[in-house]
Tab-separated table of C-alpha atoms in Angstrom:
chain	number	residue	atom	x	y	z
A	33	MET	CA	85.924	113.264	111.362
A	34	ALA	CA	87.781	110.858	113.584
A	35	ALA	CA	89.720	113.696	115.340
A	36	GLY	CA	86.923	114.703	117.649
A	37	CYS	CA	86.455	118.156	118.870
A	38	GLY	CA	87.254	117.296	122.408
A	39	TRP	CA	90.910	116.351	121.186
A	40	VAL	CA	91.283	119.502	119.418
A	41	ALA	CA	90.278	121.742	122.380
A	42	ALA	CA	92.704	119.776	124.623
A	43	VAL	CA	95.329	119.925	122.161
A	44	PHE	CA	94.997	123.701	121.978
A	45	ARG	CA	95.057	124.237	125.571
A	46	ARG	CA	98.368	122.113	125.869
A	47	ALA	CA	99.847	124.038	123.144
A	48	VAL	CA	99.025	127.461	124.812
A	49	ALA	CA	100.670	126.254	127.920
A	50	LEU	CA	103.634	124.685	126.028
A	51	LEU	CA	104.189	127.402	123.737
A	52	GLY	CA	104.514	130.230	126.438
A	53	SER	CA	105.817	133.394	124.147
A	54	ARG	CA	105.573	131.327	121.061
A	55	SER	CA	103.388	132.549	118.543
A	56	MET	CA	100.461	130.564	117.110
A	57	ASP	CA	100.444	132.808	113.975
A	58	ALA	CA	102.173	130.896	111.217
A	59	THR	CA	102.066	133.714	108.644
A	60	ASP	CA	105.771	134.602	108.859
A	61	LEU	CA	107.172	131.169	108.971
A	62	TYR	CA	107.242	130.714	105.187
A	63	ASP	CA	109.290	133.119	103.035
A	64	ASP	CA	108.962	133.704	99.218
A	65	ARG	CA	110.797	130.678	98.126
A	66	ALA	CA	108.540	128.327	100.118
A	67	ARG	CA	105.631	129.918	98.270
A	68	GLN	CA	107.202	129.709	94.968
A	69	ARG	CA	105.812	127.583	92.136
A	70	LEU	CA	108.057	126.127	89.224
A	71	VAL	CA	106.010	128.112	86.635
A	72	ALA	CA	105.499	131.560	87.839
A	73	GLU	CA	101.668	132.484	87.865
A	74	PRO	CA	100.376	136.151	87.657
A	75	PRO	CA	98.143	137.352	90.480
A	76	LYS	CA	94.357	136.478	89.776
A	77	ARG	CA	92.554	139.460	88.480
A	78	VAL	CA	89.398	138.548	90.506
A	79	GLU	CA	89.462	136.123	93.409
A	80	ALA	CA	87.098	136.447	96.103
A	81	PRO	CA	87.663	135.577	98.794
A	82	VAL	CA	91.243	136.234	98.475
A	83	ARG	CA	93.435	133.136	99.206
A	84	THR	CA	96.913	132.386	100.047
A	85	ALA	CA	99.258	130.313	97.901
A	86	PHE	CA	98.878	127.263	100.155
A	87	GLU	CA	95.033	127.512	100.259
A	88	ARG	CA	95.208	127.544	96.503
A	89	ASP	CA	97.349	124.234	96.694
A	90	ARG	CA	94.824	122.743	98.625
A	91	ALA	CA	92.024	123.568	96.362
A	92	ARG	CA	93.914	122.205	93.487
A	93	VAL	CA	94.544	118.875	95.214
A	94	VAL	CA	90.828	118.513	96.120
A	95	HIS	CA	89.600	119.342	92.569
A	96	ALA	CA	92.217	116.979	91.001
A	97	ALA	CA	90.946	114.016	88.802
A	98	SER	CA	93.458	111.764	90.821
A	99	SER	CA	91.890	112.759	94.106
A	100	ARG	CA	88.299	111.676	92.781
A	101	ARG	CA	89.485	108.290	91.697
A	102	LEU	CA	90.808	107.379	95.184
A	103	ALA	CA	87.034	106.860	96.144
A	104	ALA	CA	86.963	103.755	94.149
A	105	LYS	CA	90.573	102.485	95.322
A	106	THR	CA	91.360	99.739	97.924
A	107	GLN	CA	92.468	100.971	101.463
A	108	VAL	CA	92.552	97.619	103.210
A	109	VAL	CA	89.859	95.758	101.375
A	110	GLY	CA	88.057	96.556	98.239
A	111	PRO	CA	85.506	99.394	98.276
A	112	ALA	CA	82.804	97.546	96.857
A	113	SER	CA	82.777	94.848	99.652
A	114	ASP	CA	81.056	96.791	102.347
A	115	ASP	CA	79.113	100.129	102.618
A	116	PHE	CA	81.127	100.909	105.957
A	117	VAL	CA	84.783	100.294	104.858
A	118	ARG	CA	87.204	102.873	104.148
A	119	ASN	CA	88.506	103.585	100.816
A	120	ARG	CA	91.638	105.524	99.619
A	121	LEU	CA	89.638	108.899	99.728
A	122	THR	CA	87.852	108.399	103.130
A	123	HIS	CA	91.202	107.451	104.264
A	124	SER	CA	92.915	110.540	102.935
A	125	LEU	CA	90.098	112.858	104.386
A	126	GLU	CA	90.770	111.300	107.837
A	127	VAL	CA	94.763	111.559	107.561
A	128	ALA	CA	94.040	115.254	106.318
A	129	GLN	CA	91.767	116.063	109.268
A	130	VAL	CA	94.531	114.708	111.774
A	131	ALA	CA	97.224	116.357	110.060
A	132	ARG	CA	95.648	119.838	110.054
A	133	ASP	CA	94.801	119.621	113.771
A	134	LEU	CA	98.265	118.525	114.661
A	135	SER	CA	99.790	121.263	112.642
A	136	ARG	CA	97.698	123.850	113.826
A	137	ALA	CA	98.545	122.760	117.359
A	138	LEU	CA	102.322	122.675	116.771
A	139	GLY	CA	101.899	126.328	115.332
A	140	SER	CA	102.952	125.546	111.732
A	141	GLN	CA	100.742	126.378	108.638
A	142	PRO	CA	97.987	123.916	108.658
A	143	ASP	CA	97.021	124.105	104.827
A	144	ILE	CA	100.548	122.635	103.973
A	145	ALA	CA	100.375	119.494	106.139
A	146	GLU	CA	96.575	119.056	105.271
A	147	THR	CA	97.212	119.343	101.234
A	148	ALA	CA	100.110	116.900	101.769
A	149	ALA	CA	97.963	114.651	103.657
A	150	LEU	CA	94.998	114.656	100.886
A	151	ALA	CA	97.669	114.115	98.377
A	152	HIS	CA	99.842	111.259	100.103
A	153	ASP	CA	97.886	108.553	98.309
A	154	LEU	CA	97.257	109.964	94.885
A	155	GLY	CA	100.109	107.635	93.252
A	156	HIS	CA	98.744	104.434	94.883
A	157	PRO	CA	97.375	101.968	91.980
A	158	PRO	CA	94.461	99.741	92.033
A	159	PHE	CA	94.200	97.115	94.974
A	160	GLY	CA	96.248	98.875	97.446
A	161	HIS	CA	99.579	97.853	98.431
A	162	ASN	CA	99.009	94.506	96.725
A	163	GLY	CA	99.024	96.384	93.408
A	164	GLU	CA	101.944	98.583	94.281
A	165	ARG	CA	104.125	95.542	95.213
A	166	LEU	CA	103.079	93.924	91.744
A	167	LEU	CA	103.840	97.022	89.524
A	168	ALA	CA	107.292	97.372	91.511
A	169	GLU	CA	108.050	93.839	90.125
A	170	LEU	CA	106.870	94.576	86.783
A	171	SER	CA	108.506	97.988	86.335
A	172	GLU	CA	112.279	96.948	86.914
A	173	ALA	CA	113.238	97.679	83.378
A	174	CYS	CA	112.037	101.444	83.866
A	175	GLY	CA	113.273	102.036	87.389
A	176	GLY	CA	110.790	100.588	89.491
A	177	PHE	CA	107.353	101.532	91.377
A	178	GLU	CA	106.771	103.050	94.464
A	179	GLY	CA	103.417	104.934	95.575
A	180	ASN	CA	105.122	108.041	96.867
A	181	ALA	CA	107.416	108.608	93.755
A	182	GLN	CA	104.074	108.013	91.769
A	183	THR	CA	102.627	110.590	93.890
A	184	LEU	CA	105.245	113.171	92.930
A	185	ARG	CA	104.858	112.312	89.485
A	186	VAL	CA	100.977	112.749	89.448
A	187	LEU	CA	101.480	116.146	91.300
A	188	THR	CA	104.175	117.407	88.930
A	189	ARG	CA	103.494	115.829	85.597
A	190	LEU	CA	100.325	113.730	84.968
A	191	GLU	CA	97.666	115.765	86.392
A	192	ALA	CA	96.487	118.448	83.727
A	193	LYS	CA	96.695	122.128	85.093
A	194	THR	CA	99.981	124.128	84.123
A	195	PHE	CA	102.440	123.976	81.427
A	196	THR	CA	105.822	125.469	80.748
A	197	GLU	CA	106.371	127.820	77.764
A	198	GLU	CA	108.065	125.007	76.056
A	199	GLY	CA	104.625	122.824	76.427
A	200	ARG	CA	105.661	120.433	79.046
A	201	SER	CA	103.385	119.613	81.813
A	202	VAL	CA	104.143	120.297	85.331
A	203	GLY	CA	100.993	119.155	86.760
A	204	LEU	CA	99.308	121.165	89.550
A	205	ASN	CA	102.184	123.703	89.618
A	206	LEU	CA	102.154	123.608	93.558
A	207	THR	CA	104.308	125.519	95.798
A	208	ARG	CA	107.834	124.500	96.884
A	209	ALA	CA	106.755	124.248	100.506
A	210	THR	CA	103.506	121.852	99.682
A	211	LEU	CA	105.547	119.589	97.336
A	212	ASP	CA	108.364	119.234	100.040
A	213	ALA	CA	105.617	118.284	102.542
A	214	CYS	CA	104.389	115.435	100.185
A	215	ALA	CA	107.895	114.034	100.126
A	216	LYS	CA	107.583	111.061	102.424
A	217	TYR	CA	110.681	109.502	101.238
A	218	PRO	CA	113.018	112.490	99.864
A	219	TRP	CA	115.523	110.269	98.116
A	220	PRO	CA	115.891	108.434	94.991
A	221	ARG	CA	115.742	104.458	94.612
A	222	GLY	CA	118.503	102.847	96.473
A	223	ALA	CA	119.703	105.912	98.490
A	224	GLY	CA	117.412	105.454	101.405
A	225	PRO	CA	117.386	103.018	104.555
A	226	ASP	CA	114.781	100.923	102.766
A	227	PRO	CA	115.651	99.718	99.180
A	228	LEU	CA	111.854	99.397	98.556
A	229	LYS	CA	110.892	102.996	99.769
A	230	PHE	CA	111.682	106.122	97.643
A	231	GLY	CA	110.001	109.414	96.535
A	232	VAL	CA	111.273	110.013	93.107
A	233	TYR	CA	112.032	108.371	89.705
A	234	ALA	CA	114.954	109.225	87.378
A	235	ASP	CA	113.355	111.167	85.187
A	236	ASP	CA	111.658	113.219	87.681
A	237	ARG	CA	114.680	114.223	89.372
A	238	ALA	CA	114.813	117.963	87.994
A	239	ILE	CA	111.423	118.835	89.739
A	240	PHE	CA	112.414	116.973	92.638
A	241	ASP	CA	115.912	118.771	92.993
A	242	TRP	CA	114.059	121.985	92.684
A	243	LEU	CA	111.561	121.389	95.432
A	244	ARG	CA	114.442	120.075	97.699
A	245	GLU	CA	116.799	122.990	96.929
A	246	GLU	CA	116.713	123.946	100.534
A	247	ALA	CA	116.674	120.852	102.205
A	248	PRO	CA	119.665	119.394	104.554
A	249	GLY	CA	120.110	116.288	102.920
A	250	PRO	CA	117.613	113.400	103.209
A	251	ARG	CA	115.725	115.160	106.292
A	252	ARG	CA	112.154	115.562	105.803
A	253	CYS	CA	110.634	119.025	106.513
A	254	LEU	CA	108.335	119.231	109.633
A	255	GLU	CA	105.162	119.197	107.648
A	256	ALA	CA	105.997	115.928	105.886
A	257	GLN	CA	106.600	114.249	109.321
A	258	VAL	CA	103.176	115.463	110.475
A	259	MET	CA	101.613	114.100	107.151
A	260	ASP	CA	103.350	110.749	107.917
A	261	LEU	CA	102.488	110.423	111.356
A	262	ALA	CA	98.826	111.355	110.624
A	263	ASP	CA	98.667	108.512	107.967
A	264	ASP	CA	100.084	106.053	110.625
A	265	VAL	CA	97.786	107.232	113.314
A	266	ALA	CA	94.720	107.037	111.004
A	267	TYR	CA	95.178	103.746	109.543
A	268	SER	CA	96.434	102.071	112.710
A	269	VAL	CA	92.796	103.153	114.585
A	270	HIS	CA	90.668	103.227	111.460
A	271	ASP	CA	91.792	99.592	110.121
A	272	VAL	CA	91.053	98.196	113.565
A	273	GLU	CA	87.607	100.059	113.583
A	274	ASP	CA	86.848	98.619	110.120
A	275	GLY	CA	87.937	94.978	111.101
A	276	THR	CA	85.977	95.202	114.326
A	277	VAL	CA	82.720	96.246	112.434
A	278	ALA	CA	83.184	93.798	109.587
A	279	GLY	CA	83.715	90.964	112.162
A	280	HIS	CA	87.219	89.968	111.675
A	281	LEU	CA	88.450	90.623	115.119
A	282	ASP	CA	87.243	91.252	118.773
A	283	LEU	CA	89.357	93.678	120.953
A	284	THR	CA	88.435	91.899	123.879
A	285	ARG	CA	89.835	88.680	122.849
A	286	LEU	CA	93.422	88.885	120.785
A	287	ASP	CA	95.597	86.101	120.192
A	288	THR	CA	98.870	88.167	121.334
A	289	ALA	CA	101.373	85.597	120.447
A	290	ALA	CA	100.100	85.532	116.528
A	291	VAL	CA	99.729	89.266	116.641
A	292	TRP	CA	103.094	89.868	117.950
A	293	GLU	CA	104.708	87.548	115.293
A	294	THR	CA	103.020	89.691	112.696
A	295	LEU	CA	104.217	92.710	114.564
A	296	ARG	CA	107.765	91.830	114.091
A	297	GLU	CA	107.514	90.526	110.739
A	298	TRP	CA	105.951	93.334	109.252
A	299	TYR	CA	106.756	96.466	111.318
A	300	LEU	CA	108.979	96.345	114.362
A	301	PRO	CA	111.783	93.518	114.002
A	302	ASP	CA	113.444	94.332	117.264
A	303	ALA	CA	110.390	94.587	119.565
A	304	VAL	CA	110.335	92.433	122.598
A	305	ASP	CA	107.424	90.644	124.269
A	306	ASP	CA	107.737	92.927	127.325
A	307	GLU	CA	107.685	95.994	125.475
A	308	VAL	CA	104.505	95.180	123.250
A	309	ASP	CA	102.610	93.733	126.208
A	310	ALA	CA	103.219	96.737	128.083
A	311	ALA	CA	101.766	98.797	125.030
A	312	LEU	CA	98.751	96.737	125.063
A	313	VAL	CA	98.201	96.995	128.673
A	314	ARG	CA	98.306	100.905	128.215
A	315	LEU	CA	95.963	100.879	125.361
A	316	ARG	CA	93.698	98.556	127.309
A	317	GLY	CA	93.727	101.233	129.970
A	318	VAL	CA	92.188	103.865	127.805
A	319	GLY	CA	88.731	104.654	129.223
A	320	SER	CA	86.894	103.733	126.039
A	321	TRP	CA	88.597	100.467	125.215
A	322	PRO	CA	85.675	97.826	124.849
A	323	THR	CA	84.983	95.353	127.825
A	324	ALA	CA	82.449	93.380	125.530
A	325	PRO	CA	82.432	92.167	122.080
A	326	TYR	CA	81.011	94.519	119.314
A	327	ASP	CA	77.297	93.613	118.456
A	328	GLY	CA	76.389	95.760	115.744
A	329	SER	CA	74.122	97.929	117.837
A	330	ARG	CA	74.314	101.798	117.380
A	331	ARG	CA	75.472	101.934	121.181
A	332	SER	CA	78.283	99.542	120.378
A	333	LEU	CA	79.223	101.291	117.345
A	334	ALA	CA	79.489	104.533	119.190
A	335	ALA	CA	81.600	103.212	121.662
A	336	LEU	CA	83.921	102.160	118.854
A	337	LYS	CA	84.107	105.468	117.410
A	338	ASN	CA	84.588	106.961	120.796
A	339	LEU	CA	87.743	104.741	121.106
A	340	THR	CA	88.767	105.758	117.638
A	341	SER	CA	89.041	109.496	118.734
A	342	ASP	CA	90.335	108.864	122.070
A	343	LEU	CA	93.310	106.909	120.463
A	344	ILE	CA	93.928	109.833	117.954
A	345	GLY	CA	93.971	112.289	120.983
A	346	ARG	CA	96.116	110.166	122.913
A	347	PHE	CA	98.996	109.634	120.101
A	348	CYS	CA	98.796	113.095	118.896
A	349	GLY	CA	98.852	114.673	122.191
A	350	ALA	CA	102.039	112.612	123.233
A	351	VAL	CA	103.747	113.527	119.925
A	352	GLN	CA	102.808	117.482	120.164
A	353	ALA	CA	104.164	117.374	123.874
A	354	ALA	CA	107.406	115.586	123.093
A	355	SER	CA	107.928	117.653	120.173
A	356	PHE	CA	107.667	121.198	122.167
A	357	ALA	CA	109.816	119.573	124.903
A	358	ALA	CA	112.521	118.800	122.270
A	359	SER	CA	112.509	122.314	120.423
A	360	ASP	CA	111.924	125.899	120.764
A	361	GLY	CA	111.193	125.828	117.115
A	362	PRO	CA	109.599	127.391	115.147
A	363	MET	CA	107.567	124.245	114.182
A	364	ALA	CA	108.009	124.754	110.340
A	365	ARG	CA	110.131	123.646	107.330
A	366	TYR	CA	113.554	122.565	108.453
A	367	ALA	CA	113.512	124.380	112.316
A	368	ALA	CA	112.267	121.692	114.208
A	369	ASP	CA	111.423	117.717	114.099
A	370	LEU	CA	108.246	115.881	115.219
A	371	VAL	CA	109.177	113.818	118.174
A	372	VAL	CA	107.209	110.585	118.524
A	373	PRO	CA	107.919	108.960	121.881
A	374	ARG	CA	109.128	105.182	121.662
A	375	GLU	CA	106.048	103.989	123.907
A	376	THR	CA	103.605	105.803	121.564
A	377	TRP	CA	105.240	104.377	118.435
A	378	VAL	CA	104.786	100.893	119.860
A	379	GLU	CA	101.234	101.505	120.660
A	380	ILE	CA	100.551	102.619	117.223
A	381	THR	CA	102.378	99.625	115.747
A	382	VAL	CA	100.350	97.328	117.958
A	383	LEU	CA	97.238	98.313	116.532
A	384	LYS	CA	98.650	98.126	113.048
A	385	ALA	CA	99.596	94.562	113.793
A	386	VAL	CA	96.318	93.810	115.080
A	387	ALA	CA	94.502	94.854	111.656
A	388	ALA	CA	97.367	93.051	109.753
A	389	HIS	CA	96.769	89.706	111.643
A	390	TYR	CA	93.193	89.877	111.561
A	391	VAL	CA	92.241	91.262	108.292
A	392	MET	CA	95.031	91.377	105.746
A	393	GLN	CA	96.268	87.646	106.425
A	394	THR	CA	92.927	85.995	106.296
A	395	PRO	CA	92.882	82.997	103.662
A	396	ASP	CA	90.022	84.587	101.734
A	397	ARG	CA	92.065	88.026	101.693
A	398	LEU	CA	95.131	86.226	100.526
A	399	THR	CA	93.169	84.314	97.597
A	400	ILE	CA	91.743	87.774	96.374
A	401	MET	CA	95.145	89.086	96.365
A	402	ASP	CA	96.480	86.412	94.159
A	403	ARG	CA	93.669	87.152	91.696
A	404	GLN	CA	94.371	90.682	91.713
A	405	ARG	CA	98.171	90.442	91.204
A	406	SER	CA	97.364	87.964	88.078
A	407	LEU	CA	94.837	90.523	86.822
A	408	LEU	CA	97.244	93.566	86.989
A	409	ALA	CA	100.161	91.533	85.372
A	410	GLU	CA	97.899	90.470	82.392
A	411	LEU	CA	96.972	94.118	82.030
A	412	VAL	CA	100.263	95.502	81.836
A	413	GLU	CA	101.323	92.854	79.261
A	414	ALA	CA	98.241	93.568	77.173
A	415	MET	CA	98.768	97.355	77.275
A	416	VAL	CA	102.672	96.893	76.371
A	417	ALA	CA	101.434	94.730	73.487
A	418	GLY	CA	98.635	96.813	72.354
A	419	GLY	CA	100.369	100.218	72.462
A	420	PRO	CA	98.987	103.689	72.302
A	421	GLY	CA	95.710	102.262	70.536
A	422	VAL	CA	94.834	100.895	74.118
A	423	LEU	CA	95.844	103.698	76.362
A	424	ASP	CA	93.769	106.661	77.126
A	425	ARG	CA	94.758	109.851	75.099
A	426	PRO	CA	97.077	111.545	77.527
A	427	PHE	CA	99.141	108.302	78.058
A	428	ALA	CA	98.939	107.399	74.171
A	429	ASP	CA	100.707	110.783	73.672
A	430	ASP	CA	103.259	110.101	76.210
A	431	TRP	CA	103.907	106.737	74.528
A	432	GLU	CA	104.511	108.573	71.253
A	433	ALA	CA	107.060	111.003	72.943
A	434	ALA	CA	108.862	108.046	74.833
A	435	ALA	CA	112.312	107.455	73.671
A	436	ASP	CA	112.773	103.953	74.225
A	437	ASP	CA	110.875	100.607	75.595
A	438	ALA	CA	111.719	101.606	79.054
A	439	GLY	CA	109.865	104.838	78.625
A	440	ARG	CA	106.847	103.094	76.957
A	441	LEU	CA	106.831	100.706	79.773
A	442	ARG	CA	106.778	103.709	82.365
A	443	VAL	CA	103.951	105.217	80.307
A	444	VAL	CA	101.956	101.993	80.565
A	445	VAL	CA	102.762	101.677	84.512
A	446	ASP	CA	101.352	105.379	84.615
A	447	GLN	CA	98.118	104.381	82.964
A	448	VAL	CA	97.595	101.265	85.003
A	449	ALA	CA	98.384	103.183	88.484
A	450	SER	CA	96.027	105.557	87.443
A	451	LEU	CA	92.858	103.271	87.353
A	452	THR	CA	90.525	102.403	90.056
A	453	ASP	CA	89.916	98.874	91.174
A	454	ALA	CA	86.787	98.653	88.746
A	455	SER	CA	88.270	100.246	85.888
A	456	ALA	CA	91.236	98.124	86.185
A	457	VAL	CA	88.738	94.719	86.145
A	458	ASP	CA	87.069	96.324	83.229
A	459	ARG	CA	90.177	97.182	81.317
A	460	HIS	CA	91.341	93.646	81.973
A	461	ALA	CA	87.993	92.340	80.814
A	462	ARG	CA	88.180	94.128	77.523
A	463	LEU	CA	91.921	93.694	76.892
A	464	VAL	CA	92.245	90.262	78.147
A	465	GLY	CA	88.914	88.504	78.981
A	466	GLY	CA	87.566	87.184	82.242
A	467	GLY	CA	87.718	89.111	85.634
A	468	ALA	CA	89.013	89.078	89.232
A	469	GLY	CA	87.072	88.924	92.462
C-alpha cells in the first residue's frame, strides 16, 4: 500500500517518544455504549478466531455489495479509461491503510478508523463528484443529495444484513462508534458551515440521533477526523501520481499562477501567493521530488511511488506530532482532536490543486462530464416515469412503501446512486437509448 513500511516504523518510534507513559493499548478506550448496535445481536455460538465488535464491523463493510461496486465507480477519471488509474475501491483501500496506520500510531482503535475509511465512499453515485452534483440538483424535492449522507443511508438502511422485529432494515447494524466515525459531516442539511455538505437526510434522523447520542454538538469524533484526513492525504498524492503517469502533468514544470487560481477557487480562497509558494518550495525539498520528467520506465515509476510514500509519511507524521503536542489524550472518541498544522494543510492543498488543474479541468474531461450529467438526468427522469417496474426488487419494494412523490423520488435516487458507471450507461441505453462516453 502507499503508506510504506518505512513510515510505519518511523511513526511508531515517534509515537513511543511522544507518548511517554501513554498506553498504546486501545482496548479500554471504548465502553459498552461505543460497542452497542441498534439491534442487539446474541453472541456467535461458534466463531473462530474470536473477533471484537469492531473487527466484525470491518468484515461487514468489506463483504458489502456496495463495497464491490466501488471497483467500477469513478475516482477522478473513469475506471475503464486506463489500467493504472485508481477507482473508488482502490482509493478506499488506500485511505483505509493510511487511516489504520495513523490511528494505531495515535493509540486509538485502528479497526474503527479503517472501517470508516473503507466505508467513506459507499454513498457516491456513478461518475464521481460530477454525478453527486447532478443528483443534488435533481433531488431538491426530496431533501437533496450528498455522498456522505448517502453513505449513512447505505450503512443503516440499504445494505441487506439486519432487520428489526418490526421488519425494518437497519443495514449492516454497525456499532455506534464505527457509525460515528463514518460521520464526516455530522449535521443535517443547512446546519453546517457549508450548505452543500451534510451527513444525514431527514428520514434517517432516528439512526443518526442514536449514533450521535454522546456527541458534544456537531463535533466529529477523533476517528472520523482520522478518516477525513486520510482521505485528503490519499487523494492529494494519488491523484497527482495518476495524473503524472497518464501524461497530464509534469511535476518538474508547473504553471503555478494557474494552479494557484484553481487552489483558491476550489479549496483555499484565503490563501496568498507567498504561502502557497512556500508550500511548493517545501514539497520540492522532499528528497524524492522528481528532477526529470516522468518517462514511463520502471525506474521512473518507482521514483514516483517513493515520492507518494514519502509525502504520506510527511503529512501524517506532522499531524501526529501536532496532535500529541496539543493534548494528553487519550486519542479516542471525544477525548482529543486531530491537529493539522496550517503548513501541512497548505501542502496537501497544493497537491490537490495540481491534480484539479491538470486532470479535472482539461477540455476533454469537461466534455465527458457534460455527457455524464445528461445521461444521469435522463436516467432519473426515466425511472421516475417507469416506477417500480424499472427498479431492482429492493428499490421497487421501497417505491411501493413510499408515502408520496418525494419519497418515490428518494427511492429513484437511491437506485441511481447504487449503480456503477457501466451499469448506469447500460440502464440508460435500455430505458432511454443511446449512451455516454
